Structures are given as structure tokens and as C-alpha cells.
């Protein structure tokens, strides 16, 4: 299957950016995280999404992370670069550079901080899309970004050929059915919030952009594969086992929690850049207990596959 045909299908973890002790980017460790996820069977990677701490990186660092990702796993799975900038001009420059660096697609967010009108949101998305030939997935996450990619916006952008998908992170799963009913196959829908991913996939999402997959990739891949194969009971069992951790994806400290989970599972470091700080106290103990419980009760995937 070509990269183009594989886009927007299966499990796409939002890969973390790894830092050294001095909080400079550890590019080797970042590549190891990416390679390990691909080796464990994920279908694509989101580079420099929320979990990649996009807005905590300098412009040149972002480009270097993308180049390192292409070097490490380019050609093996689709690589989707998060576009999360404060102005439209910066987003355009970044999108053009990402294309030159060899990523396969873009995940485009509203401009950061400023809450736009509908017309401004449409203009931002259109301007970035017109600056690149890469396929684009819009990112809808009203709780996090205070902006809803509403139906008027999706209507207005139907004539933009490379805006082809939407990552749906609204917590109300009725939105997925409404998008599909209104737009049919014009936009591919990806489930974007971990603790409603099962519901989203059942309702027609073609894949899952995931946070906690970074800590438990094999189980995440099996969950989606089981749904694809019609093994609903198996997928539901994995989902219920996973749910205490999946709830973390909907919290403000999701990045710290996911990176701590990665560290506990021997897959990365919990280091984050300020203003984020590593979890401490009761919250750290709580997340650690959940991760350790999941690790101790992991589903027997080999038996499930053979069944």
C-alpha cells in the first residue's frame, strides 16, 4: 500500500518530542521513540502535535524535528506534521517548509491564542492550504482551543481540494455522525479524543489520532484492528482495560501524563518544557498507579489474534 492510500487509516500516535537533561531537544531519543512506535505496528505518526509540544519549540527546532522524523521512519508510515502557529504567515511558512522536508501531510490547527470569527477561521485554513500541495487534516478541539470548526466552515472549504480530513476531538460523539451525514465522504473523519475513540470508530471514523498509544502501542493497534475485523467484544475489552489512562487525554496535563506513562513503560522520558512541569505529588502518584495497573493487567494479544 502506498503512503497516499494509507493516509488517515488505523492508529496515529501523537509522538512526543524528547528532551535532554538541559531541556534541549534530544533528537536521537526522539527518533528512537518514533522508530519504536512504527516497529510496534502503528499506521502513521503525528509529529509536533500537542504531545510533541509544538508551541514550546523554536522555529528552527520544529524543522529539525520534522527532518529527523523523515530520516528515521519516512517512507515506512505516513508522517503528518502539526501546524500550530500564532499567525497565518508563520503557518504558511511552516507548511511550505514541512513539505520541502518530506512529510506526507499536515494537521492544521486554528491560529493559537486568538479566537477567530468564522470568516477569519476559514481564511486562515484556506491560506495555509493554498500554500502547499500536501493533504490537510483540520483539527477540531473546541475544549482545548476555544474554536469550533463548524459546519459553515466545512461548507465553505469544500472547494479547497487538499483539505481532505478532520481530526474530531469534540467530546460529543454525535458530531462524527453529523459530519458524515452532512458531508458524506468529502471529509475523512479521524477520532481524536482517546476516551471516546472506540465510539468514534464505531460511528465511522477511519482511524484514531491517539495520545496514550505512545505508552501502549500494541494494544492500541489491536483495538482498531479488532474493530476492523468485526471483533467488537475483543475491542471493547481492550478499551475498558485502557480507559483509566485514556481519560488522561482529555485533561490539561495530558502531555505530562503521557510522557510519564512513556517513561514508566521504558519508552521515553517525562521531561517537558516550561510552562509545563513534570507531575508531582498526588497527581503523579495517581497517574503512576493507573499506568502500573494497566501494565500488570495487559490483554493477551497473541491469544486474541490466534482465536
Coordinates of C-alpha atoms in Angstrom, one line a residue:
X1 CA 0.0 0.0 0.0
X2 CA 1.3 3.4 -0.9
X3 CA 1.7 6.2 1.7
X4 CA -1.1 8.2 0.0
X5 CA -3.5 5.2 0.2
X6 CA -2.6 4.6 3.8
X7 CA -3.3 8.1 4.9
X8 CA -6.0 8.5 7.6
X9 CA -6.3 4.8 8.4
X10 CA -5.5 3.0 11.6
X11 CA -3.7 4.3 14.6
X12 CA -1.6 7.6 14.5
X13 CA 0.0 8.3 17.8
X14 CA 0.9 11.9 18.5
X15 CA 4.6 11.3 19.0
X16 CA 6.4 13.1 21.8
X17 CA 9.4 15.3 21.5
X18 CA 12.2 14.1 23.8
X19 CA 14.4 16.4 25.8
X20 CA 17.9 16.1 27.3
X21 CA 18.5 17.0 31.0
X22 CA 19.1 20.6 30.0
X23 CA 15.8 20.6 28.1
X24 CA 17.5 20.9 24.7
X25 CA 15.9 18.6 22.2
X26 CA 17.3 15.1 22.2
X27 CA 16.9 14.3 18.5
X28 CA 18.3 10.8 18.8
X29 CA 15.9 9.9 21.6
X30 CA 13.0 11.5 19.6
X31 CA 13.9 9.3 16.6
X32 CA 14.0 6.2 18.9
X33 CA 10.5 6.9 20.2
X34 CA 9.3 7.3 16.6
X35 CA 11.0 4.1 15.4
X36 CA 9.8 2.1 18.3
X37 CA 6.2 3.1 17.6
X38 CA 6.5 2.2 14.0
X39 CA 8.1 -1.1 14.9
X40 CA 5.2 -1.9 17.1
X41 CA 2.8 -1.5 14.3
X42 CA 1.2 1.9 14.3
X43 CA -0.1 3.1 11.0
X44 CA 1.2 6.6 10.9
X45 CA 2.7 9.3 13.1
X46 CA 1.7 12.8 14.1
X47 CA 4.9 14.9 14.5
X48 CA 4.7 18.1 16.6
X49 CA 1.1 17.8 17.7
X50 CA 0.1 18.8 21.2
X51 CA 2.1 15.8 22.7
X52 CA 5.1 16.9 20.6
X53 CA 5.0 20.2 22.4
X54 CA 4.8 22.1 19.2
X55 CA 4.3 25.5 20.8
X56 CA 7.2 25.0 23.2
X57 CA 9.7 24.7 20.4
X58 CA 11.6 27.4 18.4
X59 CA 11.0 27.6 14.7
X60 CA 14.4 26.0 13.8
X61 CA 13.8 23.2 16.3
X62 CA 10.5 22.3 14.7
X63 CA 12.1 22.0 11.3
X64 CA 14.9 19.8 12.7
X65 CA 12.3 17.5 14.5
X66 CA 10.5 17.0 11.2
X67 CA 13.7 16.3 9.3
X68 CA 14.8 13.8 12.0
X69 CA 11.4 12.1 11.7
X70 CA 11.6 11.8 8.0
X71 CA 15.2 10.4 8.4
X72 CA 14.1 7.9 11.0
X73 CA 10.8 6.5 9.6
X74 CA 10.0 8.4 6.4
X75 CA 8.6 6.0 3.8
X76 CA 7.6 3.4 6.4
X77 CA 4.3 5.1 7.5
X78 CA 2.7 8.4 6.7
X79 CA 4.1 11.3 8.7
X80 CA 1.7 14.2 9.5
X81 CA 3.2 17.5 10.7
X82 CA 1.1 19.6 13.2
X83 CA 0.7 23.2 12.0
X84 CA 0.2 25.2 15.2
X85 CA 1.4 28.8 14.8
X86 CA 0.4 32.2 16.2
X87 CA -0.1 33.9 12.8
X88 CA -1.3 32.8 9.4
X89 CA 2.0 33.9 7.8
X90 CA 4.0 31.7 10.2
X91 CA 1.7 28.8 9.5
X92 CA 2.2 29.3 5.7
X93 CA 6.0 29.3 6.1
X94 CA 6.0 26.3 8.3
X95 CA 3.6 24.3 5.9
X96 CA 5.9 25.1 3.0
X97 CA 9.0 24.0 4.9
X98 CA 7.3 20.8 6.1
X99 CA 6.5 19.9 2.5
X100 CA 10.1 20.5 1.5
X101 CA 11.4 18.4 4.3
X102 CA 9.4 15.4 3.1
X103 CA 6.4 14.9 5.4
X104 CA 3.3 13.4 3.8
X105 CA 0.5 15.5 5.2
X106 CA -0.4 18.3 7.6
X107 CA -2.6 18.6 10.6
X108 CA -3.8 22.2 10.6
X109 CA -4.9 24.0 13.8
X110 CA -6.6 27.4 14.2
X111 CA -4.1 30.1 14.9
X112 CA -3.0 29.9 18.5
X113 CA -4.3 32.3 21.3
X114 CA -6.5 34.4 19.1
X115 CA -10.2 33.3 18.9
X116 CA -11.3 34.0 15.4
X117 CA -14.6 34.7 13.8
X118 CA -15.9 32.1 11.4
X119 CA -14.7 34.2 8.4
X120 CA -11.2 34.5 10.0
X121 CA -11.0 30.8 10.7
X122 CA -12.0 30.0 7.1
X123 CA -9.4 32.5 5.7
X124 CA -6.6 31.0 7.9
X125 CA -7.3 27.5 6.8
X126 CA -7.7 28.4 3.1
X127 CA -4.5 30.5 3.1
X128 CA -2.4 27.7 4.5
X129 CA -3.9 25.1 2.3
X130 CA -3.2 27.2 -0.8
X131 CA 0.4 27.5 0.1
X132 CA 1.1 23.7 -0.1
X133 CA 0.2 20.7 -2.1
X134 CA 0.1 18.4 0.9
X135 CA -3.2 16.8 2.0
X136 CA -4.5 18.5 5.1
X137 CA -6.4 17.3 8.1
X138 CA -8.2 20.1 10.1
X139 CA -8.0 19.7 13.9
X140 CA -11.3 20.4 15.7
X141 CA -10.8 20.6 19.5
X142 CA -13.2 23.2 21.0
X143 CA -12.4 22.5 24.7
X144 CA -8.7 23.0 24.2
X145 CA -8.6 25.8 21.6
X146 CA -11.9 27.6 22.2
X147 CA -12.6 27.4 18.5
X148 CA -15.2 25.1 16.8
X149 CA -14.6 24.1 13.2
X150 CA -18.3 24.5 12.5
X151 CA -20.4 23.3 9.6
X152 CA -20.3 26.7 7.9
X153 CA -16.6 26.5 7.8
X154 CA -16.6 22.9 6.4
X155 CA -19.1 24.0 3.9
X156 CA -17.0 27.0 2.8
X157 CA -13.9 24.9 2.4
X158 CA -15.3 22.1 0.3
X159 CA -13.8 23.8 -2.8
X160 CA -10.2 23.5 -1.3
X161 CA -9.0 20.2 -2.8
X162 CA -6.2 19.4 -0.4
X163 CA -8.3 19.9 2.8
X164 CA -9.4 16.3 3.0
X165 CA -9.9 15.2 6.6
X166 CA -10.8 16.4 10.0
X167 CA -9.5 15.2 13.4
X168 CA -12.6 15.3 15.6
X169 CA -11.8 15.9 19.3
X170 CA -15.1 17.3 20.4
X171 CA -16.2 15.1 23.3
X172 CA -19.7 14.8 21.9
X173 CA -19.6 11.8 19.6
X174 CA -22.8 12.9 17.8
X175 CA -20.5 15.3 15.9
X176 CA -19.0 12.4 13.9
X177 CA -22.4 11.2 12.7
X178 CA -23.4 14.8 11.9
X179 CA -20.2 15.4 9.9
X180 CA -20.7 12.2 7.9
X181 CA -24.4 12.8 7.3
X182 CA -23.8 16.3 6.1
X183 CA -20.6 15.8 4.0
X184 CA -20.7 12.1 3.2
X185 CA -17.1 11.2 2.0
X186 CA -16.0 14.7 1.3
X187 CA -14.0 14.8 4.6
X188 CA -12.4 11.7 6.1
X189 CA -13.0 11.7 9.9
X190 CA -10.4 10.7 12.4
X191 CA -11.2 10.1 16.1
X192 CA -9.1 12.5 18.0
X193 CA -10.0 12.1 21.7
X194 CA -8.8 9.0 23.4
X195 CA -11.6 8.3 25.8
X196 CA -14.3 8.4 23.0
X197 CA -12.1 6.7 20.3
X198 CA -14.0 3.4 20.4
X199 CA -17.3 5.2 19.9
X200 CA -15.9 7.3 17.2
X201 CA -14.5 4.3 15.3
X202 CA -17.8 2.5 15.6
X203 CA -19.6 5.6 14.2
X204 CA -17.4 5.7 11.1
X205 CA -14.1 7.4 11.9
X206 CA -11.5 5.8 9.7
X207 CA -8.7 6.0 12.2
X208 CA -7.5 7.2 15.6
X209 CA -5.1 10.0 16.4
X210 CA -4.1 8.9 19.9
X211 CA -2.1 10.2 22.9
X212 CA -1.8 7.1 25.1
X213 CA -0.7 4.9 22.2
X214 CA 2.8 6.3 22.9
X215 CA 2.8 4.2 26.1
X216 CA 0.8 1.1 24.9
X217 CA 1.1 0.9 21.1
X218 CA 0.4 -2.8 20.6
X219 CA -2.9 -2.7 22.5
X220 CA -3.9 0.4 20.6
X221 CA -3.2 -1.2 17.2
X222 CA -5.0 -4.4 18.2
X223 CA -8.1 -2.4 19.4
X224 CA -8.5 -0.8 16.0
X225 CA -7.7 -4.0 14.1
X226 CA -10.3 -5.9 16.2
X227 CA -12.9 -3.3 15.2
X228 CA -11.9 -3.6 11.6
X229 CA -12.2 -7.3 11.8
X230 CA -15.6 -7.2 13.4
X231 CA -14.3 -8.4 16.8
X232 CA -16.4 -5.9 18.8
X233 CA -16.2 -7.8 22.1
X234 CA -12.4 -8.0 21.9
X235 CA -12.1 -4.3 21.0
X236 CA -14.4 -3.4 23.9
X237 CA -12.4 -5.5 26.4
X238 CA -9.2 -3.7 25.4
X239 CA -11.0 -0.3 25.6
X240 CA -12.3 -1.0 29.1
X241 CA -8.9 -2.1 30.2
X242 CA -7.3 1.0 28.8
X243 CA -9.9 3.6 29.9
X244 CA -8.4 4.9 33.1
X245 CA -5.4 6.0 31.1
X246 CA -7.4 7.2 28.1
X247 CA -9.2 9.7 30.3
X248 CA -5.9 11.5 30.7
X249 CA -6.0 12.6 27.1
X250 CA -8.9 14.9 27.9
X251 CA -7.1 16.7 30.8
X252 CA -5.0 19.8 30.7
X253 CA -1.9 17.9 31.9
X254 CA -2.2 15.3 29.1
X255 CA 1.4 15.9 27.9
X256 CA 3.0 15.4 31.3
X257 CA 0.8 12.4 32.0
X258 CA 1.5 10.7 28.6
X259 CA 5.2 11.3 28.9
X260 CA 5.3 9.9 32.4
X261 CA 3.4 6.9 31.1
X262 CA 6.0 6.5 28.4
X263 CA 8.8 6.7 31.0
X264 CA 7.2 4.1 33.2
X265 CA 6.9 1.8 30.2
X266 CA 10.5 2.3 29.2
X267 CA 9.7 4.1 26.0
X268 CA 10.9 7.7 26.7
X269 CA 11.4 10.5 29.2
X270 CA 8.9 12.5 31.1
X271 CA 10.9 15.8 30.6
X272 CA 8.7 18.7 29.4
X273 CA 9.5 22.3 28.7
X274 CA 8.1 25.1 30.8
X275 CA 5.5 26.3 31.3
X276 CA 4.7 22.6 31.7
X277 CA 6.3 20.9 34.7
X278 CA 6.6 17.1 35.4
X279 CA 3.8 15.8 37.5
X280 CA 4.3 15.8 41.3
X281 CA 2.5 14.8 44.5
X282 CA -0.9 13.1 44.5
X283 CA -1.4 13.6 40.7
X284 CA 1.9 11.9 39.9
X285 CA 1.0 9.0 42.3
X286 CA -2.4 8.7 40.7
X287 CA -1.2 8.5 37.1
X288 CA 1.7 6.2 38.1
X289 CA -0.8 3.8 39.7
X290 CA -3.0 3.8 36.7
X291 CA -0.1 3.1 34.3
X292 CA 1.3 0.3 36.6
X293 CA -2.2 -1.3 36.8
X294 CA -2.5 -1.3 33.1
X295 CA 0.9 -2.7 32.7
X296 CA 0.1 -5.5 35.2
X297 CA -3.2 -6.5 33.5
X298 CA -2.3 -6.1 29.8
X299 CA -4.5 -8.1 27.5
X300 CA -3.1 -11.3 26.0
X301 CA -2.9 -10.0 22.4
X302 CA -1.3 -13.1 20.9
X303 CA -4.1 -15.3 22.1
X304 CA -6.6 -12.8 20.8
X305 CA -5.0 -12.8 17.4
X306 CA -4.9 -16.6 17.2
X307 CA -8.5 -17.0 18.4

